[in-house]
XYZ file of C-alpha atoms in Angstrom:
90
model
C 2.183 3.944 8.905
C 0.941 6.754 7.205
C 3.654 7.342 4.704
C 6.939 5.701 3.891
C 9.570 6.418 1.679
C 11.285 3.490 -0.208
C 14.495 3.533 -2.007
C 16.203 0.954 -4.312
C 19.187 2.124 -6.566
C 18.125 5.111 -8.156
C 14.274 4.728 -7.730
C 12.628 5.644 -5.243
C 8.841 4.784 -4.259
C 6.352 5.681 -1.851
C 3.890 3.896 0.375
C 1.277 5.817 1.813
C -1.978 4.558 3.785
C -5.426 5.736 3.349
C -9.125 5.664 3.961
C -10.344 5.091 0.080
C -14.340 6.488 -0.453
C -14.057 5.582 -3.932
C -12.995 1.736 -3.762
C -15.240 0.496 -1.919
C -15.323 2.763 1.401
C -12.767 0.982 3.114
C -8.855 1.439 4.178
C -5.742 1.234 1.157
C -1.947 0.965 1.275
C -0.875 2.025 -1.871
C 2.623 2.182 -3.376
C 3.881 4.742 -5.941
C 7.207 5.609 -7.599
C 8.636 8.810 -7.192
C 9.802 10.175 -10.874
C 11.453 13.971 -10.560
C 10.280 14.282 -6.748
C 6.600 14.331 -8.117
C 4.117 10.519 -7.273
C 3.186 8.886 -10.140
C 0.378 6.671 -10.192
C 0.084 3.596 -8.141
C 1.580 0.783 -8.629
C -0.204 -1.888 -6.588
C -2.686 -0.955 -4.082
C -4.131 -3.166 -1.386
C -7.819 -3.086 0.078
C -8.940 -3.796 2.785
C -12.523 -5.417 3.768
C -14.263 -5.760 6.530
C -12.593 -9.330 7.575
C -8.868 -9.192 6.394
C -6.637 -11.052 5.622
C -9.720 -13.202 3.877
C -11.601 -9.908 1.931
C -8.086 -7.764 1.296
C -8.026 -7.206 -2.582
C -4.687 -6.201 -4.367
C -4.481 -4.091 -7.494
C -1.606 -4.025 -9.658
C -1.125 -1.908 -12.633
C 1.822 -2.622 -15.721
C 5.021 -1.882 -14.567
C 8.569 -3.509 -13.097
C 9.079 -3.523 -9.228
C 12.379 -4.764 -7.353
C 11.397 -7.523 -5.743
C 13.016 -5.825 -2.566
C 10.208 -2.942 -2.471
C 7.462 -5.413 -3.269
C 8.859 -7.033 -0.179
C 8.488 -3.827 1.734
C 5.493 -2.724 0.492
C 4.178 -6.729 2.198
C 5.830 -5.670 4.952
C 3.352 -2.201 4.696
C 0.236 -4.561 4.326
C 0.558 -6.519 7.344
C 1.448 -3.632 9.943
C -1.610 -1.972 7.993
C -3.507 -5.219 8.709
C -2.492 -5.060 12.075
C -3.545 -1.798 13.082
C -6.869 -2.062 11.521
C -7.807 -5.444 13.295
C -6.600 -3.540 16.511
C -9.180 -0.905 15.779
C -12.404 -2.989 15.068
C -11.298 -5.075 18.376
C -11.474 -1.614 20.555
């Protein structure tokens, strides 16, 4: 997963992965709502250490999320998770 668009209703929210430099060196999923077709700011973002699940930090900000893109956005984490415990193993 790089990027992947979200919808629920009217909303619509975005969660993208990345390598994060400023957090800590290490790789992110965050999630974002779309307002007017431009990103906002995040929303929650999860970090990944060097061992996850055990040294993955989430972020949250204020805000209201349907409970059925937080579910997504878990969904994110652990195919995230996945693919970075692949990597370290090759």
């Amino acid at each position: 997963m790089v990027t992947t668009l979200l919808t629920h209703g009217e909303r619509q929210f975005q969660a993208m992965a990345y390598h994060d430099a400023i957090q800590g060196d290490t790789w992110a999923v965050e999630l974002a709502e779309l307002v007017d077709g431009e990103l906002g700011p995040a929303i929650v973002t999860a970090l990944f250490g060097e061992d996850p699940p055990t040294t993955t930090r989430v972020l949250t900000s204020t805000g209201d999320l349907p409970l059925e893109i937080l579910r997504a956005f878990m969904v994110a984490i652990a195919a995230e998770e996945t693919r970075i415990r692949a990597a370290q193993e090759s």
